[in-house]
Every structure is written in C-alpha cells, then in structure tokens.
Amino acid sequence: MVQCFVKKEYEPPFGLSTLPRLFSVSRTDEKASAHPRVMHAHDDLVEVVLVRGGSSRYFVGGTVYDATRGDLFIYNSGVVHDEPSGPDRPVSTVSLALGGLHAPGLRENALIAEDASPVCRLTEPQTARLERLYDVLYDELTEGNDDGAHHLLMALLSLVEQYRGAAGQGAHTADENALSRRIKAYIDAHFAEEFSLRQMADSLHVSPYYLSHVCKDATGYSPLQYVLRRRIGEAQTLLITTGLPIARIAAQVGYDNVTHFNAQFAKAVGMPPRTFRREYVYHK
C-alpha cells in the first residue's frame, strides 16, 4: 500500500469565500464546431474554456487571439466573445459557466482583473490533466450528480488558478484603441435596434469609411457583420436559456420578420433556430 497525505490546509481557489454556482458544462468536438456559438456575452456568468484541438482566432472583449490546443480562456461576465469555427476551421473545446463569484479585489462575477489577458497557454501535461477533470465534471453532471459536480468545480478552479500563475499569457494579435472600444460599445448597446452605418459614424463623429476600417482591423468584422453576429449570438443565448417562442426571440434581437431571422441564423450557425435549441442542450 502507498499512502499519500495532504500537505497543507485547504485554501479555496482565487480567494473565494463561498462556493460559486455551477451553471453548465459543455463539450464541443471538431465535428460539432461546424455549428458555432456566435458572438455573445453573459451578464452574470463567467466562462472558462479550454481548447482541446484544432485552431481558430477568438475575439474577446475587442481583441483577437490565436486559439490552439492548450489555450485556456477566461471570460468575465459582460465580456463579449466570439469563437468562430466551421467546416474550414474545426475546433474542439470543453467549457464551463459559473456564477455567484465574489473574488477578493474583483467585481462580482469576475475571475480575472479587467486588464488581464483572458488567455494563457498551457503545457501538454497541464492540458491533459485539466481536460480529464473537465470530462469527469461533465460526466457527473450528465449523470445527475449536481452536488458532486459543484465540488469538482472547486478542484478544477484550483488547477486553473495554478496554471494561470505558471503559464505564459497569450499575446494580443491586435491592439484595442479608443475608437475601436467606442465602436464596440455602441454596437453592444444598440445591436437590437435599426441603425445605419452613417448614423453610427455620425454618433461617433467619424466618417463611415474610417469607422469600417477601424472596426475591421480591431475585430476582424465589418460593423454590419459585428451587428449580425451580436444578434445571432444573443438569439442563441435566449434559445438555450429560455422557453421564449422563436418569433419573440427574433423580435428581441432586432428582426421583425421571423423568416429572415431563421435564414440569417441558419447561415451563421449551420442549422435553424428550432434545431439548435433541440440539439444544443443535453437532456437528462
């Protein structure tokens, strides 16, 4: 027999004084990534995403990052993020969403400082160890062991804290300037409304051409593409988290014609809204 002893008293990860609320755990293989989760944000949840395979370029809070196996992303609540994938750039990930976070020195539902890089690059042994724990957490949750899953969450967060302290932070591939922040803030506040490129440019006191150039350079999308992805991403969130009728969801994200909404959604995600709602959520 070989016995292993605990060497120190338990200290909750990230200085947490209360157990956070586990909201969901997700697994996406490279085949499923053909139907991406489009640009979105959560008002009261933090997401922790581990890239298991493939490669893409992720948009997080106004900055573009390369994403490959071993990249660990943390999205504080309210941070807009986009994980573009598809048949031409398949990506496999595991992720979790949690709320009720009260980390010392940070706002509610934030796991990292606002000016910290949201990504760090793990070694292969770190990646393999963390993905095994994700898999156990997912399996326990799908088996109905919600209480056990919440305690496994703390073990996973302990590894995340440890690895972020040891791993190198991912480098930005695009610097966010003052105007790009203003463009993003404007669209995030008004994406469900009808407005033209000229109206947005006038509001920001720049020319439409310059606005388009800055937005494309900072985010990889034109302003109108950004609006579309914010609308579709918000629609996905409503499809997953509510029982609202699809026509109601279409109206809430800025579409007065549900047929047009269905077509735009299917073009961006690769399946219609009703199918996405049925297939995205695991049913116990």
mmCIF file of N, CA and C in Angstrom, residues 40-110:
data_model
loop_
_atom_site.group_PDB
_atom_site.id
_atom_site.type_symbol
_atom_site.label_atom_id
_atom_site.label_comp_id
_atom_site.label_asym_id
_atom_site.label_seq_id
_atom_site.Cartn_x
_atom_site.Cartn_y
_atom_site.Cartn_z
ATOM 1 N N HIS A 40 -21.309 36.629 -28.197
ATOM 2 C CA HIS A 40 -22.282 36.844 -27.135
ATOM 3 C C HIS A 40 -21.565 37.246 -25.853
ATOM 4 N N ALA A 41 -22.341 37.592 -24.848
ATOM 5 C CA ALA A 41 -21.822 37.903 -23.513
ATOM 6 C C ALA A 41 -22.847 37.428 -22.500
ATOM 7 N N HIS A 42 -22.391 37.200 -21.267
ATOM 8 C CA HIS A 42 -23.291 36.819 -20.180
ATOM 9 C C HIS A 42 -23.225 37.888 -19.098
ATOM 10 N N ASP A 43 -24.381 38.367 -18.680
ATOM 11 C CA ASP A 43 -24.417 39.429 -17.685
ATOM 12 C C ASP A 43 -23.985 38.959 -16.306
ATOM 13 N N ASP A 44 -24.227 37.693 -15.977
ATOM 14 C CA ASP A 44 -23.984 37.233 -14.613
ATOM 15 C C ASP A 44 -23.234 35.912 -14.536
ATOM 16 N N LEU A 45 -22.515 35.544 -15.600
ATOM 17 C CA LEU A 45 -21.778 34.292 -15.612
ATOM 18 C C LEU A 45 -20.350 34.501 -16.097
ATOM 19 N N VAL A 46 -19.436 33.699 -15.576
ATOM 20 C CA VAL A 46 -18.049 33.624 -16.042
ATOM 21 C C VAL A 46 -17.897 32.322 -16.813
ATOM 22 N N GLU A 47 -17.169 32.361 -17.922
ATOM 23 C CA GLU A 47 -16.903 31.144 -18.683
ATOM 24 C C GLU A 47 -15.407 30.835 -18.662
ATOM 25 N N VAL A 48 -15.089 29.547 -18.519
ATOM 26 C CA VAL A 48 -13.700 29.071 -18.557
ATOM 27 C C VAL A 48 -13.625 28.017 -19.649
ATOM 28 N N VAL A 49 -12.882 28.305 -20.703
ATOM 29 C CA VAL A 49 -12.872 27.479 -21.921
ATOM 30 C C VAL A 49 -11.471 26.941 -22.176
ATOM 31 N N LEU A 50 -11.369 25.635 -22.385
ATOM 32 C CA LEU A 50 -10.102 25.002 -22.744
ATOM 33 C C LEU A 50 -10.193 24.496 -24.175
ATOM 34 N N VAL A 51 -9.256 24.903 -25.020
ATOM 35 C CA VAL A 51 -9.200 24.427 -26.406
ATOM 36 C C VAL A 51 -8.475 23.084 -26.409
ATOM 37 N N ARG A 52 -9.162 22.059 -26.902
ATOM 38 C CA ARG A 52 -8.603 20.704 -26.907
ATOM 39 C C ARG A 52 -7.935 20.355 -28.229
ATOM 40 N N GLY A 53 -8.378 20.972 -29.311
ATOM 41 C CA GLY A 53 -7.807 20.638 -30.608
ATOM 42 C C GLY A 53 -8.280 21.605 -31.670
ATOM 43 N N GLY A 54 -7.632 21.538 -32.830
ATOM 44 C CA GLY A 54 -7.955 22.453 -33.913
ATOM 45 C C GLY A 54 -7.343 23.818 -33.674
ATOM 46 N N SER A 55 -7.752 24.776 -34.467
ATOM 47 C CA SER A 55 -7.218 26.137 -34.313
ATOM 48 C C SER A 55 -8.206 27.124 -34.905
ATOM 49 N N SER A 56 -8.202 28.327 -34.345
ATOM 50 C CA SER A 56 -9.059 29.393 -34.826
ATOM 51 C C SER A 56 -8.504 30.706 -34.310
ATOM 52 N N ARG A 57 -9.264 31.775 -34.492
ATOM 53 C CA ARG A 57 -8.910 33.080 -33.937
ATOM 54 C C ARG A 57 -10.116 33.554 -33.152
ATOM 55 N N TYR A 58 -9.946 33.723 -31.842
ATOM 56 C CA TYR A 58 -11.035 34.103 -30.959
ATOM 57 C C TYR A 58 -11.039 35.617 -30.751
ATOM 58 N N PHE A 59 -12.250 36.148 -30.698
ATOM 59 C CA PHE A 59 -12.447 37.571 -30.423
ATOM 60 C C PHE A 59 -12.935 37.695 -28.986
ATOM 61 N N VAL A 60 -12.181 38.420 -28.154
ATOM 62 C CA VAL A 60 -12.533 38.556 -26.739
ATOM 63 C C VAL A 60 -12.419 40.017 -26.327
ATOM 64 N N GLY A 61 -13.556 40.634 -26.026
ATOM 65 C CA GLY A 61 -13.552 41.978 -25.493
ATOM 66 C C GLY A 61 -12.886 43.013 -26.370
ATOM 67 N N GLY A 62 -12.913 42.820 -27.671
ATOM 68 C CA GLY A 62 -12.333 43.807 -28.570
ATOM 69 C C GLY A 62 -10.963 43.451 -29.103
ATOM 70 N N THR A 63 -10.412 42.302 -28.740
ATOM 71 C CA THR A 63 -9.091 41.890 -29.180
ATOM 72 C C THR A 63 -9.158 40.492 -29.779
ATOM 73 N N VAL A 64 -8.351 40.251 -30.784
ATOM 74 C CA VAL A 64 -8.313 38.956 -31.459
ATOM 75 C C VAL A 64 -7.128 38.150 -30.945
ATOM 76 N N TYR A 65 -7.356 36.880 -30.634
ATOM 77 C CA TYR A 65 -6.319 35.982 -30.138
ATOM 78 C C TYR A 65 -6.296 34.710 -30.978
ATOM 79 N N ASP A 66 -5.102 34.196 -31.255
ATOM 80 C CA ASP A 66 -4.989 32.878 -31.854
ATOM 81 C C ASP A 66 -5.380 31.841 -30.812
ATOM 82 N N ALA A 67 -6.038 30.773 -31.227
ATOM 83 C CA ALA A 67 -6.507 29.738 -30.306
ATOM 84 C C ALA A 67 -6.123 28.368 -30.850
ATOM 85 N N THR A 68 -5.338 27.617 -30.072
ATOM 86 C CA THR A 68 -4.939 26.264 -30.432
ATOM 87 C C THR A 68 -4.987 25.392 -29.177
ATOM 88 N N ARG A 69 -4.712 24.105 -29.339
ATOM 89 C CA ARG A 69 -4.759 23.190 -28.199
ATOM 90 C C ARG A 69 -3.903 23.715 -27.042
ATOM 91 N N GLY A 70 -4.480 23.662 -25.853
ATOM 92 C CA GLY A 70 -3.762 24.101 -24.663
ATOM 93 C C GLY A 70 -4.025 25.535 -24.280
ATOM 94 N N ASP A 71 -4.791 26.264 -25.081
ATOM 95 C CA ASP A 71 -5.130 27.639 -24.727
ATOM 96 C C ASP A 71 -6.333 27.632 -23.780
ATOM 97 N N LEU A 72 -6.179 28.320 -22.672
ATOM 98 C CA LEU A 72 -7.213 28.411 -21.655
ATOM 99 C C LEU A 72 -7.735 29.844 -21.623
ATOM 100 N N PHE A 73 -9.028 30.022 -21.924
ATOM 101 C CA PHE A 73 -9.644 31.339 -21.981
ATOM 102 C C PHE A 73 -10.587 31.527 -20.791
ATOM 103 N N ILE A 74 -10.544 32.724 -20.200
ATOM 104 C CA ILE A 74 -11.475 33.095 -19.143
ATOM 105 C C ILE A 74 -12.215 34.344 -19.579
ATOM 106 N N TYR A 75 -13.539 34.268 -19.612
ATOM 107 C CA TYR A 75 -14.376 35.410 -19.973
ATOM 108 C C TYR A 75 -15.139 35.869 -18.730
ATOM 109 N N ASN A 76 -14.784 37.023 -18.195
ATOM 110 C CA ASN A 76 -15.574 37.591 -17.114
ATOM 111 C C ASN A 76 -16.985 37.892 -17.597
ATOM 112 N N SER A 77 -17.922 38.035 -16.680
ATOM 113 C CA SER A 77 -19.285 38.394 -17.061
ATOM 114 C C SER A 77 -19.273 39.721 -17.807
ATOM 115 N N GLY A 78 -20.158 39.827 -18.792
ATOM 116 C CA GLY A 78 -20.287 41.057 -19.552
ATOM 117 C C GLY A 78 -19.277 41.229 -20.666
ATOM 118 N N VAL A 79 -18.300 40.337 -20.785
ATOM 119 C CA VAL A 79 -17.273 40.448 -21.828
ATOM 120 C C VAL A 79 -17.773 39.769 -23.104
ATOM 121 N N VAL A 80 -17.868 40.520 -24.181
ATOM 122 C CA VAL A 80 -18.318 39.967 -25.457
ATOM 123 C C VAL A 80 -17.212 39.087 -26.030
ATOM 124 N N HIS A 81 -17.587 37.880 -26.445
ATOM 125 C CA HIS A 81 -16.600 36.979 -27.027
ATOM 126 C C HIS A 81 -17.209 36.216 -28.188
ATOM 127 N N ASP A 82 -16.358 35.869 -29.125
ATOM 128 C CA ASP A 82 -16.773 35.167 -30.337
ATOM 129 C C ASP A 82 -15.747 34.082 -30.606
ATOM 130 N N GLU A 83 -16.216 32.875 -30.858
ATOM 131 C CA GLU A 83 -15.333 31.741 -31.098
ATOM 132 C C GLU A 83 -15.634 31.175 -32.477
ATOM 133 N N PRO A 84 -15.262 31.892 -33.532
ATOM 134 C CA PRO A 84 -15.638 31.463 -34.877
ATOM 135 C C PRO A 84 -15.013 30.119 -35.239
ATOM 136 N N SER A 85 -15.844 29.220 -35.718
ATOM 137 C CA SER A 85 -15.390 27.918 -36.176
ATOM 138 C C SER A 85 -16.262 27.532 -37.353
ATOM 139 N N GLY A 86 -16.076 26.359 -37.861
ATOM 140 C CA GLY A 86 -16.856 25.918 -39.007
ATOM 141 C C GLY A 86 -16.143 24.784 -39.703
ATOM 142 N N PRO A 87 -16.698 24.314 -40.808
ATOM 143 C CA PRO A 87 -16.084 23.187 -41.508
ATOM 144 C C PRO A 87 -14.645 23.463 -41.940
ATOM 145 N N ASP A 88 -14.313 24.739 -42.184
ATOM 146 C CA ASP A 88 -12.975 25.074 -42.660
ATOM 147 C C ASP A 88 -11.986 25.306 -41.524
ATOM 148 N N ARG A 89 -12.441 25.394 -40.290
ATOM 149 C CA ARG A 89 -11.556 25.568 -39.137
ATOM 150 C C ARG A 89 -12.186 24.923 -37.902
ATOM 151 N N PRO A 90 -12.240 23.582 -37.892
ATOM 152 C CA PRO A 90 -12.861 22.875 -36.770
ATOM 153 C C PRO A 90 -12.058 23.034 -35.480
ATOM 154 N N VAL A 91 -12.759 23.185 -34.376
ATOM 155 C CA VAL A 91 -12.142 23.364 -33.063
ATOM 156 C C VAL A 91 -12.901 22.512 -32.060
ATOM 157 N N SER A 92 -12.177 21.831 -31.181
ATOM 158 C CA SER A 92 -12.828 21.108 -30.092
ATOM 159 C C SER A 92 -12.489 21.797 -28.772
ATOM 160 N N THR A 93 -13.487 21.939 -27.915
ATOM 161 C CA THR A 93 -13.318 22.647 -26.646
ATOM 162 C C THR A 93 -14.100 21.942 -25.538
ATOM 163 N N VAL A 94 -13.720 22.257 -24.316
ATOM 164 C CA VAL A 94 -14.532 21.970 -23.135
ATOM 165 C C VAL A 94 -14.651 23.282 -22.383
ATOM 166 N N SER A 95 -15.810 23.516 -21.783
ATOM 167 C CA SER A 95 -16.004 24.795 -21.110
ATOM 168 C C SER A 95 -17.000 24.650 -19.985
ATOM 169 N N LEU A 96 -16.960 25.600 -19.078
ATOM 170 C CA LEU A 96 -17.951 25.654 -18.013
ATOM 171 C C LEU A 96 -18.352 27.096 -17.802
ATOM 172 N N ALA A 97 -19.559 27.266 -17.280
ATOM 173 C CA ALA A 97 -20.075 28.587 -16.931
ATOM 174 C C ALA A 97 -20.464 28.556 -15.457
ATOM 175 N N LEU A 98 -20.107 29.598 -14.723
ATOM 176 C CA LEU A 98 -20.408 29.650 -13.299
ATOM 177 C C LEU A 98 -20.753 31.072 -12.894
ATOM 178 N N GLY A 99 -21.516 31.187 -11.828
ATOM 179 C CA GLY A 99 -21.923 32.483 -11.317
ATOM 180 C C GLY A 99 -21.792 32.520 -9.810
ATOM 181 N N GLY A 100 -22.243 33.607 -9.211
ATOM 182 C CA GLY A 100 -22.118 33.766 -7.764
ATOM 183 C C GLY A 100 -20.688 33.904 -7.305
ATOM 184 N N LEU A 101 -19.835 34.490 -8.160
ATOM 185 C CA LEU A 101 -18.416 34.630 -7.847
ATOM 186 C C LEU A 101 -18.148 35.936 -7.102
ATOM 187 N N HIS A 102 -17.401 35.827 -6.018
ATOM 188 C CA HIS A 102 -17.012 37.008 -5.247
ATOM 189 C C HIS A 102 -15.533 36.852 -4.892
ATOM 190 N N ALA A 103 -14.660 37.122 -5.862
ATOM 191 C CA ALA A 103 -13.221 37.007 -5.646
ATOM 192 C C ALA A 103 -12.687 38.315 -5.072
ATOM 193 N N PRO A 104 -11.797 38.263 -4.101
ATOM 194 C CA PRO A 104 -11.268 39.487 -3.475
ATOM 195 C C PRO A 104 -10.646 40.438 -4.496
ATOM 196 N N GLY A 105 -11.000 41.714 -4.405
ATOM 197 C CA GLY A 105 -10.411 42.731 -5.266
ATOM 198 C C GLY A 105 -11.004 42.819 -6.649
ATOM 199 N N LEU A 106 -11.999 41.975 -6.967
ATOM 200 C CA LEU A 106 -12.611 41.976 -8.292
ATOM 201 C C LEU A 106 -14.105 42.246 -8.168
ATOM 202 N N ARG A 107 -14.695 42.741 -9.243
ATOM 203 C CA ARG A 107 -16.137 42.945 -9.243
ATOM 204 C C ARG A 107 -16.834 41.591 -9.203
ATOM 205 N N GLU A 108 -18.124 41.623 -8.943
ATOM 206 C CA GLU A 108 -18.891 40.390 -8.889
ATOM 207 C C GLU A 108 -18.859 39.684 -10.239
ATOM 208 N N ASN A 109 -18.737 38.367 -10.185
ATOM 209 C CA ASN A 109 -18.693 37.526 -11.384
ATOM 210 C C ASN A 109 -17.545 37.907 -12.315
ATOM 211 N N ALA A 110 -16.387 38.088 -11.708
ATOM 212 C CA ALA A 110 -15.132 38.248 -12.443
ATOM 213 C C ALA A 110 -14.111 37.327 -11.796
#
